[in-house]
Tab-separated table of C-alpha atoms (C1' of nucleotides) in Angstrom:
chain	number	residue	atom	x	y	z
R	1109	UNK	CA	-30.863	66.153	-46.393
R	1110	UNK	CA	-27.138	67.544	-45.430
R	1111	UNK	CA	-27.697	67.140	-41.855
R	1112	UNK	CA	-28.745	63.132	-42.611
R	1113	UNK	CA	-26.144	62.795	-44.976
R	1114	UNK	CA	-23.350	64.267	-42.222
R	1115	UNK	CA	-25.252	61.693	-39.884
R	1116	UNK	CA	-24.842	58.670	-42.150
R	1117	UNK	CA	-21.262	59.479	-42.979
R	1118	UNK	CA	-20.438	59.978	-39.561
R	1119	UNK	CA	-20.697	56.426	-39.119
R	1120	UNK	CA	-19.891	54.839	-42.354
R	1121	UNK	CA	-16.307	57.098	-41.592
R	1122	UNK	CA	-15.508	56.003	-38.188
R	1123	UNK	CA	-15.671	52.246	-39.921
R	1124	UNK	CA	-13.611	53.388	-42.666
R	1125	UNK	CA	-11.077	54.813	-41.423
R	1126	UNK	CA	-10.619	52.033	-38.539
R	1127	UNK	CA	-10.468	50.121	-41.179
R	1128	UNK	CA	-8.150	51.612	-42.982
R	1129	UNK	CA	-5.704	51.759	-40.094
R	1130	UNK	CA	-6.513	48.019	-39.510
R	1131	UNK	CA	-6.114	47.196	-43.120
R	1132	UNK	CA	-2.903	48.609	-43.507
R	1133	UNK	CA	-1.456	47.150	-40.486
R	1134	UNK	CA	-2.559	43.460	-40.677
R	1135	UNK	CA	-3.822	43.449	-43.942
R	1136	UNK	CA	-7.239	41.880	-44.976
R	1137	UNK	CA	-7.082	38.543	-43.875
R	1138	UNK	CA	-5.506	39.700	-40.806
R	1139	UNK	CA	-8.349	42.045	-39.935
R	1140	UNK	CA	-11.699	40.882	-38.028
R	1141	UNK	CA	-14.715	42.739	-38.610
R	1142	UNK	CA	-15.196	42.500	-35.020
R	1143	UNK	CA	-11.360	44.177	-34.989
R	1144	UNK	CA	-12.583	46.882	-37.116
R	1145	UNK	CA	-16.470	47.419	-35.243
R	1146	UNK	CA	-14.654	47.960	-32.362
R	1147	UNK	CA	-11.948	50.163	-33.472
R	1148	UNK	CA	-14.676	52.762	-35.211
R	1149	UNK	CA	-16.530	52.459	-31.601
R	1150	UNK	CA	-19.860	50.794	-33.237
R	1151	UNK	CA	-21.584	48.164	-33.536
R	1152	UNK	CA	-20.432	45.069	-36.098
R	1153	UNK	CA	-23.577	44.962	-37.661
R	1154	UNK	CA	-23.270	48.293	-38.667
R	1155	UNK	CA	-20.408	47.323	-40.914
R	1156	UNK	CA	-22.576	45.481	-43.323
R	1157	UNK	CA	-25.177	47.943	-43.277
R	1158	UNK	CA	-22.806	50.203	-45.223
R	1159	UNK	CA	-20.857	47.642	-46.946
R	1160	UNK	CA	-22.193	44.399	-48.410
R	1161	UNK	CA	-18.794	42.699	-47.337
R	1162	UNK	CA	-15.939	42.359	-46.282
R	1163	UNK	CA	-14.548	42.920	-49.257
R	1164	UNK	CA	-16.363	45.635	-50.470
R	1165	UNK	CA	-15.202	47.567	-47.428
R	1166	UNK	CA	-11.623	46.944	-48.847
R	1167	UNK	CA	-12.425	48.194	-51.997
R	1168	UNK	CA	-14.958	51.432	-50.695
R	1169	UNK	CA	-10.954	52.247	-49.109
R	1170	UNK	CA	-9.079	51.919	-52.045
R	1171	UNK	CA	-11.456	54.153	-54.016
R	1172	UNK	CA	-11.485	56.728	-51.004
R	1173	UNK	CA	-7.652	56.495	-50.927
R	1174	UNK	CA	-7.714	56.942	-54.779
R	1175	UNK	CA	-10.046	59.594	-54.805
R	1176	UNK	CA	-8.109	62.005	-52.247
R	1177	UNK	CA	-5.374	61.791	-53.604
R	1178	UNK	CA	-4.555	65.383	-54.510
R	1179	UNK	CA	-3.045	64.232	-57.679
R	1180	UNK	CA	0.265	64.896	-55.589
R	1181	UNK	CA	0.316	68.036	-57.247
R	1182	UNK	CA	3.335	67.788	-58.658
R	1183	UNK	CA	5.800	70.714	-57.967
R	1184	UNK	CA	6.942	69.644	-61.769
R	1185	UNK	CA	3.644	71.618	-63.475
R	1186	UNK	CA	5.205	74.781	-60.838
R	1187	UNK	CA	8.990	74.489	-61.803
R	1188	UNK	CA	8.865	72.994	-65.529
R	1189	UNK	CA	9.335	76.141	-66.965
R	1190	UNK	CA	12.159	77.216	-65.156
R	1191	UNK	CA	14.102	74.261	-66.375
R	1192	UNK	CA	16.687	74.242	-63.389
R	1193	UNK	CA	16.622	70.667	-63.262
R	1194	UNK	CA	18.578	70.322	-59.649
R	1195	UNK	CA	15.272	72.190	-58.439
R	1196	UNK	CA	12.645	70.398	-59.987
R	1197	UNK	CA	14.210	67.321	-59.126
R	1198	UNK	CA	14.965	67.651	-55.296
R	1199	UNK	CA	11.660	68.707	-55.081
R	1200	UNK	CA	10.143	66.249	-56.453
R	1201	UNK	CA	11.921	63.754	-54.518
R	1202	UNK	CA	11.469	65.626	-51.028
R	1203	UNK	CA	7.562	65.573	-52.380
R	1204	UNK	CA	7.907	61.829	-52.637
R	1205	UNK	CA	9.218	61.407	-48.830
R	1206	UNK	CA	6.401	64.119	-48.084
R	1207	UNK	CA	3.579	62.391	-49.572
R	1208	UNK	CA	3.955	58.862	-47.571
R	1209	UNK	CA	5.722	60.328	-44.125
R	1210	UNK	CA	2.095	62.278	-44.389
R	1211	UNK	CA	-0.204	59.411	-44.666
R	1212	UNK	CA	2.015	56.394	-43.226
R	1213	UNK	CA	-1.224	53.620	-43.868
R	1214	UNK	CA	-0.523	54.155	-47.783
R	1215	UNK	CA	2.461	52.653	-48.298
R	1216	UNK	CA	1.403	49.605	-46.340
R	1217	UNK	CA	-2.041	49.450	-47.740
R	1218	UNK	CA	-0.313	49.417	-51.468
R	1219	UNK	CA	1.358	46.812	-51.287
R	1220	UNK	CA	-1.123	44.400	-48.936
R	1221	UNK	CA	-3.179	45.303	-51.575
R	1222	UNK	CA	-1.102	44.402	-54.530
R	1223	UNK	CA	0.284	40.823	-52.572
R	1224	UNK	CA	-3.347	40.085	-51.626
R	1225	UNK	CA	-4.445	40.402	-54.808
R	1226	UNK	CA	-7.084	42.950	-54.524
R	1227	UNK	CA	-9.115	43.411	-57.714
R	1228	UNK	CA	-8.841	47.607	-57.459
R	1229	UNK	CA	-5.102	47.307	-56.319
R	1230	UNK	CA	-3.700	48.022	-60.038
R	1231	UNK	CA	-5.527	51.562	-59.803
R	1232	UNK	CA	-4.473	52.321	-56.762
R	1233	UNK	CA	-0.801	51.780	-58.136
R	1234	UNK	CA	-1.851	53.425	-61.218
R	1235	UNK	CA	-3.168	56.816	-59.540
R	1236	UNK	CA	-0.146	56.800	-57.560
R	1237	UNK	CA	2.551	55.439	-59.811
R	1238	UNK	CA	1.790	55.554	-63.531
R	1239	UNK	CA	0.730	59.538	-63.570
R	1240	UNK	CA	4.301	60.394	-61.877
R	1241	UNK	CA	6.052	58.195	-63.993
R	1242	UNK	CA	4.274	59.993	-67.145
R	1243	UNK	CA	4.884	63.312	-66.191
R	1244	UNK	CA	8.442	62.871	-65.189
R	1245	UNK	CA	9.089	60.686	-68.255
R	1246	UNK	CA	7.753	63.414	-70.696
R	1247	UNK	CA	9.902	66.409	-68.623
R	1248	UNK	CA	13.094	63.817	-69.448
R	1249	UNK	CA	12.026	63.518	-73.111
R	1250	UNK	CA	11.585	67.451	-73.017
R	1251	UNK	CA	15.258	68.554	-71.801
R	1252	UNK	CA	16.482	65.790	-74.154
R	1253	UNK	CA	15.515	67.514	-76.803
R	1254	UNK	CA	16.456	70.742	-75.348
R	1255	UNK	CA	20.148	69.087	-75.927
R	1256	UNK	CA	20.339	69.582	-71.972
R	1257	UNK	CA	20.296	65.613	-71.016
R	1258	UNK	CA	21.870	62.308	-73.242
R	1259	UNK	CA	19.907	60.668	-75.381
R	1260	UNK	CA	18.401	58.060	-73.391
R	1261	UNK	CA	15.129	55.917	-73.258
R	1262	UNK	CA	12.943	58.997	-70.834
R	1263	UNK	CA	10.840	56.511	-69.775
R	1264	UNK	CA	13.714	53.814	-68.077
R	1265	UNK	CA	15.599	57.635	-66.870
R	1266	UNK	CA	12.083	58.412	-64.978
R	1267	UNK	CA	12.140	55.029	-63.624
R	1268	UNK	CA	15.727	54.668	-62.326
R	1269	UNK	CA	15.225	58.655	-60.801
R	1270	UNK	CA	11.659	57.176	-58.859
R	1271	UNK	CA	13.333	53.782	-58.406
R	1272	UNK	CA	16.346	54.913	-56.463
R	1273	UNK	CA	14.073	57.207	-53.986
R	1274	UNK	CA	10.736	54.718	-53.981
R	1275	UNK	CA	12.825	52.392	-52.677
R	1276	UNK	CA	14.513	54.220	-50.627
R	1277	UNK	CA	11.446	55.099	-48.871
R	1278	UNK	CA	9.625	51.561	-49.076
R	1279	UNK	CA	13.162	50.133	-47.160
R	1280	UNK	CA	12.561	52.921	-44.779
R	1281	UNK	CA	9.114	52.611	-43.997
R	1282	UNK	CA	7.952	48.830	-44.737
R	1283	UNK	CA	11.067	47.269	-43.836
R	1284	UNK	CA	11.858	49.545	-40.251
R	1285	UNK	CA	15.196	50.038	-40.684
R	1286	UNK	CA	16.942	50.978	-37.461
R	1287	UNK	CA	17.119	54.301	-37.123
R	1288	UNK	CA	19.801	55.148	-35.453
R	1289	UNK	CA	22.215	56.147	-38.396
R	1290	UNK	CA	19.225	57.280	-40.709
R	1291	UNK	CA	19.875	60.451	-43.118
R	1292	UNK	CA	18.311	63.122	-43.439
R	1293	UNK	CA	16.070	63.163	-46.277
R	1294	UNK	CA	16.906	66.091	-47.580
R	1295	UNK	CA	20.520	64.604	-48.200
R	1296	UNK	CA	19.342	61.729	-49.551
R	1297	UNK	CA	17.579	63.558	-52.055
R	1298	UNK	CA	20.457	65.868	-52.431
R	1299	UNK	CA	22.791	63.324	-53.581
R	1300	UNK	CA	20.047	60.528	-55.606
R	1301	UNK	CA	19.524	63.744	-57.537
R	1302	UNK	CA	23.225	64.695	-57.862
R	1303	UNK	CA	24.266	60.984	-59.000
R	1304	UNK	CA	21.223	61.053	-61.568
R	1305	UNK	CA	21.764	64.757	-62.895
R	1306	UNK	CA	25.064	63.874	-63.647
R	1307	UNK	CA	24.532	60.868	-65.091
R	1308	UNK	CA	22.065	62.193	-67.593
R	1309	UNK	CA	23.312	65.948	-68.545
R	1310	UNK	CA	24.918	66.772	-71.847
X	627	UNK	CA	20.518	6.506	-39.717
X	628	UNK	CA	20.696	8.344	-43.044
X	629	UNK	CA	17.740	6.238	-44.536
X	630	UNK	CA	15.464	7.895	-41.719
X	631	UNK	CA	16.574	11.232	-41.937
X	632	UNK	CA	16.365	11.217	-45.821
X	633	UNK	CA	12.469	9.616	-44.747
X	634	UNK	CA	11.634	12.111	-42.026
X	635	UNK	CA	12.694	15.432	-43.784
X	636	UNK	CA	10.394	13.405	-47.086
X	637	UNK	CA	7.180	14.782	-45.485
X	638	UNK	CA	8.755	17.712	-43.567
X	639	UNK	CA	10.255	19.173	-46.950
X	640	UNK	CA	6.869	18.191	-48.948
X	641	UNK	CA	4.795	20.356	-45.944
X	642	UNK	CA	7.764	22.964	-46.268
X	643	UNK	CA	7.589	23.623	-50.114
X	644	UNK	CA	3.507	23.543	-50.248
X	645	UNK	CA	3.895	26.007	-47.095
X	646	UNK	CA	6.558	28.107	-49.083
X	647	UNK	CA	4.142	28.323	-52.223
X	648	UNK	CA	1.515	29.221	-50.189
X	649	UNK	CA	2.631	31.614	-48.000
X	650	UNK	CA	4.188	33.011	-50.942
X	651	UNK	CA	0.944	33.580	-52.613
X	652	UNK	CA	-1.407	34.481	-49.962
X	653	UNK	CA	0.298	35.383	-47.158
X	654	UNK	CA	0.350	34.049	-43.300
X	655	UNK	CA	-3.414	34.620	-42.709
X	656	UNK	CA	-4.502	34.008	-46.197
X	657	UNK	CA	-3.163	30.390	-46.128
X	658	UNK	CA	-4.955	27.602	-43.684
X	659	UNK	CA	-3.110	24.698	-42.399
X	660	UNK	CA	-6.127	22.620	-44.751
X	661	UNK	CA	-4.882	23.770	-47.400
X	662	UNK	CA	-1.104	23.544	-47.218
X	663	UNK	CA	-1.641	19.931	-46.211
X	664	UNK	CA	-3.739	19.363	-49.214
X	665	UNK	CA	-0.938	20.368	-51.768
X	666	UNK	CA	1.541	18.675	-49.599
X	667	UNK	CA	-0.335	15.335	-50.332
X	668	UNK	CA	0.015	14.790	-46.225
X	669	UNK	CA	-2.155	14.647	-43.370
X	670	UNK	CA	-2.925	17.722	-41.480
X	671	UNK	CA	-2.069	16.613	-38.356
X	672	UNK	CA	1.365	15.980	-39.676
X	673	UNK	CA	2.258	19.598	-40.145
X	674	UNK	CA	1.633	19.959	-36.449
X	675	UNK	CA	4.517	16.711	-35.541
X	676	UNK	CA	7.020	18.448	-37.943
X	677	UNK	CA	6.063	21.950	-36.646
X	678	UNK	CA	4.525	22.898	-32.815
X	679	UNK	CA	2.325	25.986	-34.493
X	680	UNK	CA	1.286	27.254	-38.005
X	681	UNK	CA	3.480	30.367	-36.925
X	682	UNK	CA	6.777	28.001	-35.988
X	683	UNK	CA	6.143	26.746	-39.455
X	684	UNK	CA	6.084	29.973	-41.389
X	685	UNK	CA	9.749	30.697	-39.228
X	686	UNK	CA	11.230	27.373	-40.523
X	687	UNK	CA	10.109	28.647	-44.067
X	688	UNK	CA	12.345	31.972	-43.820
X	689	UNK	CA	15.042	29.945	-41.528
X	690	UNK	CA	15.573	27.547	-45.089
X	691	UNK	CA	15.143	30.402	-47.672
X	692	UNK	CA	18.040	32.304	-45.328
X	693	UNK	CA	20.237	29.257	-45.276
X	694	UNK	CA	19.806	27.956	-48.712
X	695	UNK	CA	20.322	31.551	-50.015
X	696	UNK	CA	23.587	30.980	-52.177
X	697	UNK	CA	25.181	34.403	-50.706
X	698	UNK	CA	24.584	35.416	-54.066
X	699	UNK	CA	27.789	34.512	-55.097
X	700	UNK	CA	28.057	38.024	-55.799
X	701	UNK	CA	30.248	39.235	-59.125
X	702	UNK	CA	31.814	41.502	-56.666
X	703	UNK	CA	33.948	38.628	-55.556
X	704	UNK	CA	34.956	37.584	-59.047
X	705	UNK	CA	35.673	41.033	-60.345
X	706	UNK	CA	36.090	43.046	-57.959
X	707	UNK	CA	40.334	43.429	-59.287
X	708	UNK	CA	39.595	44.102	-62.568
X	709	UNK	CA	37.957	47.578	-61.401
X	710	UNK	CA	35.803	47.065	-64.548
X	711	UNK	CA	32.912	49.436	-63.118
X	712	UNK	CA	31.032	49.133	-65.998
X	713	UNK	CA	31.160	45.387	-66.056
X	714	UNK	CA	31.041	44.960	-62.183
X	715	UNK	CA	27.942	46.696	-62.114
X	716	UNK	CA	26.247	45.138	-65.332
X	717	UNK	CA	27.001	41.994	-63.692
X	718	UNK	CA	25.448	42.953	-60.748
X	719	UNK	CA	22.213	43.817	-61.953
X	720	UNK	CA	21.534	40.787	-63.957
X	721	UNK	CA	22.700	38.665	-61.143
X	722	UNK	CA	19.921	40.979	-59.142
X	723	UNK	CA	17.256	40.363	-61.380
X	724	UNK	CA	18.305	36.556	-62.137
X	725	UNK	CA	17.967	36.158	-58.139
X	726	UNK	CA	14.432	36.663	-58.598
X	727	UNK	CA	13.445	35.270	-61.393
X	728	UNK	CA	15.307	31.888	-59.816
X	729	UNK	CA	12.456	31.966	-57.097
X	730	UNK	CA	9.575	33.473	-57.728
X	731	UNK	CA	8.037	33.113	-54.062
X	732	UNK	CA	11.302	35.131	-52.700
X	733	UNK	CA	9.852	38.296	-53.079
X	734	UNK	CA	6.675	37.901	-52.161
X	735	UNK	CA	7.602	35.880	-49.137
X	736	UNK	CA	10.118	38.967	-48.274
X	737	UNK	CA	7.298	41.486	-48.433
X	738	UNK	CA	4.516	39.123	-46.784
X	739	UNK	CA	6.738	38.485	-43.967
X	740	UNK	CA	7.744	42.243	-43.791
X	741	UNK	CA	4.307	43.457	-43.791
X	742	UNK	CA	2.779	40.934	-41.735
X	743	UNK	CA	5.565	41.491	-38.739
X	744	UNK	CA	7.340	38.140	-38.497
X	745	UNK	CA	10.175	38.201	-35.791
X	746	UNK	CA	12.383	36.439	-38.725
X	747	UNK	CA	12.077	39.099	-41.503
X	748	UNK	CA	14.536	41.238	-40.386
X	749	UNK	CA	17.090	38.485	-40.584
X	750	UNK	CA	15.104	37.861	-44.108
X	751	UNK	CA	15.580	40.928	-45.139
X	752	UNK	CA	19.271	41.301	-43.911
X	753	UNK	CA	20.311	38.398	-45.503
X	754	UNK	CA	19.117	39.600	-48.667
X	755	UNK	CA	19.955	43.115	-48.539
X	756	UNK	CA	22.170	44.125	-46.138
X	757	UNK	CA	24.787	42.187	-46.885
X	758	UNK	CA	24.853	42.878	-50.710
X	759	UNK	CA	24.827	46.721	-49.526
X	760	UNK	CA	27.670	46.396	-47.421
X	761	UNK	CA	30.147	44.807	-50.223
X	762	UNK	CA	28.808	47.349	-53.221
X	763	UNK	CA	29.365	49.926	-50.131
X	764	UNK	CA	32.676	48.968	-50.018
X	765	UNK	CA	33.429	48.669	-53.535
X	766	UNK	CA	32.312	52.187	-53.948
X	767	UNK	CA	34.540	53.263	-51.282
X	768	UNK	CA	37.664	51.942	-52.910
X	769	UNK	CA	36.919	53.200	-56.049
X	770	UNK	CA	36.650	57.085	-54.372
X	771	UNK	CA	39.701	56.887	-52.745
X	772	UNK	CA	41.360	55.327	-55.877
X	773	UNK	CA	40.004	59.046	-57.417
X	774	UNK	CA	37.687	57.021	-59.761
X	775	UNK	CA	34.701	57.729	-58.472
X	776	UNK	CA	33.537	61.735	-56.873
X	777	UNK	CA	33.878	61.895	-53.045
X	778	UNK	CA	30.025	60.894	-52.389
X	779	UNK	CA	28.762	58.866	-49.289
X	780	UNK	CA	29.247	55.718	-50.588
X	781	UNK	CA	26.694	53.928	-48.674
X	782	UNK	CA	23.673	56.471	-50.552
X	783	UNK	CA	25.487	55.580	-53.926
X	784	UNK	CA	25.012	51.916	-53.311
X	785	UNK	CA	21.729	52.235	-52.091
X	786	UNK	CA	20.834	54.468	-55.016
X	787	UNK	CA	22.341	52.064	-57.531
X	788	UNK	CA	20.075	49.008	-55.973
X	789	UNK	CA	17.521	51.117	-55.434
X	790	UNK	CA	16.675	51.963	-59.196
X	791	UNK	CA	16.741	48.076	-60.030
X	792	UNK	CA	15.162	46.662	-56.985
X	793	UNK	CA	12.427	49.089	-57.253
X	794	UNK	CA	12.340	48.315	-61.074
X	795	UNK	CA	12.102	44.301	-60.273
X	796	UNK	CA	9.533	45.004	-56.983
X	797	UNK	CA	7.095	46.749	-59.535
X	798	UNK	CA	7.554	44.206	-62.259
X	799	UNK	CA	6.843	41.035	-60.062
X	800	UNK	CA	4.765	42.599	-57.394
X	801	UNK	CA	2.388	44.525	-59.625
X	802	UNK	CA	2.717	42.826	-62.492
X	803	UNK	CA	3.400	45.660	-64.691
X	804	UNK	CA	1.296	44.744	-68.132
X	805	UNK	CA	3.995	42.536	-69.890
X	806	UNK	CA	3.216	44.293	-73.393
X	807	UNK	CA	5.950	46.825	-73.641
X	808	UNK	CA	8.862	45.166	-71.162
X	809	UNK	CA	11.837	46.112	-72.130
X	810	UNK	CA	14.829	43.427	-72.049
X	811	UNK	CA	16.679	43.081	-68.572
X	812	UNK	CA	20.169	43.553	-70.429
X	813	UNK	CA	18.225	47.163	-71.553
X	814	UNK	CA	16.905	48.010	-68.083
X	815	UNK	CA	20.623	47.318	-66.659
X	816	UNK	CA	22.812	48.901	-69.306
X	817	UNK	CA	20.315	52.576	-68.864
X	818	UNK	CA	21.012	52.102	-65.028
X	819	UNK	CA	24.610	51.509	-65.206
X	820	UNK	CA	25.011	54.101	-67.442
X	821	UNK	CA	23.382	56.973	-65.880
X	822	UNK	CA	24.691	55.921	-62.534
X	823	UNK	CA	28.752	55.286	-63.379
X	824	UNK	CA	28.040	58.887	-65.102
X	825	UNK	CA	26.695	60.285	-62.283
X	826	UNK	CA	29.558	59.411	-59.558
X	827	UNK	CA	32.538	59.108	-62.063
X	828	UNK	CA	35.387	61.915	-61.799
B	433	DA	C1'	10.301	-12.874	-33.897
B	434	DA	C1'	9.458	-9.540	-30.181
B	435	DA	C1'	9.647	-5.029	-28.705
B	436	DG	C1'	10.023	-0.389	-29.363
B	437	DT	C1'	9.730	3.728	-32.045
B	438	DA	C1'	8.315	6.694	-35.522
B	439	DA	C1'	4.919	7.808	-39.395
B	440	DG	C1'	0.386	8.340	-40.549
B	441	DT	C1'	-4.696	8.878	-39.954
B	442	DA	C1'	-9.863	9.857	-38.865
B	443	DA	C1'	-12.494	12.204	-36.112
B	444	DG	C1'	-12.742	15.289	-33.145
B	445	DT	C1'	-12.276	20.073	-30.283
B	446	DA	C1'	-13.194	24.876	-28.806
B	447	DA	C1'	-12.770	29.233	-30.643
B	448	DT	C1'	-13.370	32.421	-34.176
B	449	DT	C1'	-14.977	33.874	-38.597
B	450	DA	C1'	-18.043	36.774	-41.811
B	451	DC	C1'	-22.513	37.718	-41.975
B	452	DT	C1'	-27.952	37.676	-40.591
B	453	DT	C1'	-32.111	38.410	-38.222
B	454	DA	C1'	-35.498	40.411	-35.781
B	455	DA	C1'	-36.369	43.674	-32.561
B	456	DT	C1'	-35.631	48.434	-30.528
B	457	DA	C1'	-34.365	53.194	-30.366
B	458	DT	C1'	-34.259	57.601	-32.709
B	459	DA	C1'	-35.200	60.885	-35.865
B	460	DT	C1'	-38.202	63.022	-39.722
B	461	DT	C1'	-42.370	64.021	-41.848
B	462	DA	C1'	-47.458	64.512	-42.320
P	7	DT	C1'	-49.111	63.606	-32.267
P	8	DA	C1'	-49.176	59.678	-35.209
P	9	DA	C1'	-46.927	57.471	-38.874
P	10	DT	C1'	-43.040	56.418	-41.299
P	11	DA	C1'	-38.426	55.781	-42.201
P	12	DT	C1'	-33.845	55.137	-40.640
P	13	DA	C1'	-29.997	53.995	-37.197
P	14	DT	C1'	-28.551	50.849	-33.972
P	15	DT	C1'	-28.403	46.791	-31.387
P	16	DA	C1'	-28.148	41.898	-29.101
P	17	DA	C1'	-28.152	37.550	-30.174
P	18	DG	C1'	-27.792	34.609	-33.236
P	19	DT	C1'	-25.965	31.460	-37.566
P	20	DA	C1'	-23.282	28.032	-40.243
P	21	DA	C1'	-18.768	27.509	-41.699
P	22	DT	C1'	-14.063	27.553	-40.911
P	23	DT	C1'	-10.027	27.949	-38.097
P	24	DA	C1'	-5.660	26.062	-35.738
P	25	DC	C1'	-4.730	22.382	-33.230
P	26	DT	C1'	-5.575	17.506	-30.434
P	27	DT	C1'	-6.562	12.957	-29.420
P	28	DA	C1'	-6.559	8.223	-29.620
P	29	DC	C1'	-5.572	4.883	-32.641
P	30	DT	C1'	-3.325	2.054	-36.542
P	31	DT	C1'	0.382	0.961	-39.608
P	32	DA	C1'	5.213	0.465	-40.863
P	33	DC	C1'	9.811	0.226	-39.943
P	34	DT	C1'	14.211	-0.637	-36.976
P	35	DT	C1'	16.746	-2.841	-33.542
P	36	DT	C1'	17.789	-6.602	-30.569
DNA sequence: AAAGTAAGTAAGTAATTACTTAATATATTA
DNA sequence: TAATATATTAAGTAATTACTTACTTACTTT
């Protein structure tokens, strides 16, 4: 039963991850099966012998991309207790160039999914979005009632701190900017988290 | 002379603002020539008089949204002498989010083409982006040597400050964050402002 | 009013699309 | 080894695609 089941897999993973490389460089309507068949090295057919459609191939990679997602574990639950916000902060941001210099399909295959409309795109944001945004938002809330930062709305703090880097990164990645004069990342973090320490310490 | 060109660019601005809408929603490969055609209330053939390829049309579409883009009449300009940071960049952000909100298909348009690899979105995206970095850029730069501001590269600073409330509009009209709990644009830009003037004042 | 030009159309084209079918090869089990 | 189940394939399908063609209608200019 394993050795059929690494058999079957075999194949149903050579289409999905062609497709996934496909998918997050031309998007879905931009991808042929045929594109994809030949990609994974097998036979079109195949395709929707492990997928119904089209479509369902899309989603079977959303869920895969959703599933291995190793939660990004978050060097907050590491550092929280320290409370030296400078580290917690740069390394969450240097995480956040990390995770998407790692896998470079993600970021594209996000947003296709999100501007194509894809039925399982809002989880996909959610897994990858919405549980940092929680977590960061309820470490704000914390150190705000530590007395450490103002008295601000966490939740808009944890969004300007993500904003500021997220789109960093989306401008760097989506948008190819040249790259001649491009910064290291490790200063860019540096200073996003310099500008937004400052701006929300006591 | 002016009778026919107000006639000619009739259909050519009805195939042009059906394409726009379209393209807008679904993408290049999403949209068929059919369709566009259809909600232009025009033959298909025409498209192909006005425009040699579907692809030469889709250029013509970010040529006019480059061209008609107001420069953003950018608050800079207007206050820019008043050194009123706070109000500068209030201003800005509203006028950021107002862009959008204006035109609807901008941002999706901006991503499609981005994602999809038109030879145009660079120019797109410069338009746009670039050139509203370059001025805040500048601003900043002033403002560091006039000893208002710490000595920070002033080029991350501006791309930090439009980076917490592009990414903050991106996520609100690309994913269409759940409108429950939205919190009022003034809100969003009077948090930013104030933990970013905070976090590069002296 | 004649001639010329541009706008508009119906009916096509060849190529490509997602998806199917029916048959063959390969492995597993009895 | 025979029987059964599964993996793989070549060759299709009908529908749709971007784009063309050959023609008619409407307007402008002389």
């Amino acid at each position: 039963m394993s050795i059929e089941q690494v058999r079957v897999s075999k194949t149903r993973d050579k289409i999905l991850e062609a497709a996934i490389g496909l998918f997050a460089e031309k998007g879905f309507n931009g991808t042929t099966t045929k594109e994809i068949a030949e990609k994974a090295g097998v036979n079109e057919a195949l395709i929707f012998r492990y997928f119904s459609t089209k479509r369902d191939l899309y989603g079977a990679i959303i869920e895969k991309k959703i599933q291995e997602d190793p939660k990004i574990e978050l060097p907050l639950e590491t550092f929280k207790e320290t409370k030296d916000d400078s580290l917690i902060f740069r390394s969450l941001g240097i995480r956040m160039f990390e995770c998407v210099e790692k896998d470079p399909s993600f970021l594209r295959l996000l947003h296709f999914s999100a501007l194509e409309g894809h039925e399982l795109s809002d989880m996909f944001f959610d897994t990858y979005v919405q549980h940092l945004r929680t977590v960061l938002s309820d470490y704000i809330e914390e150190r705000i009632s530590d007395g450490a930062f103002k008295n601000i709305n966490p939740f808009l703090a944890a969004r300007a701190f993500m904003g500021m880097l997220t789109n960093y990164i989306i401008v760097k990645e989506l948008f190819g900017e040249k790259k001649k004069k491009r910064i290291k990342k490790e200063d860019v973090v540096e200073t996003f988290v310099k500008i937004f320490l400052e701006g929300i310490k006591n």
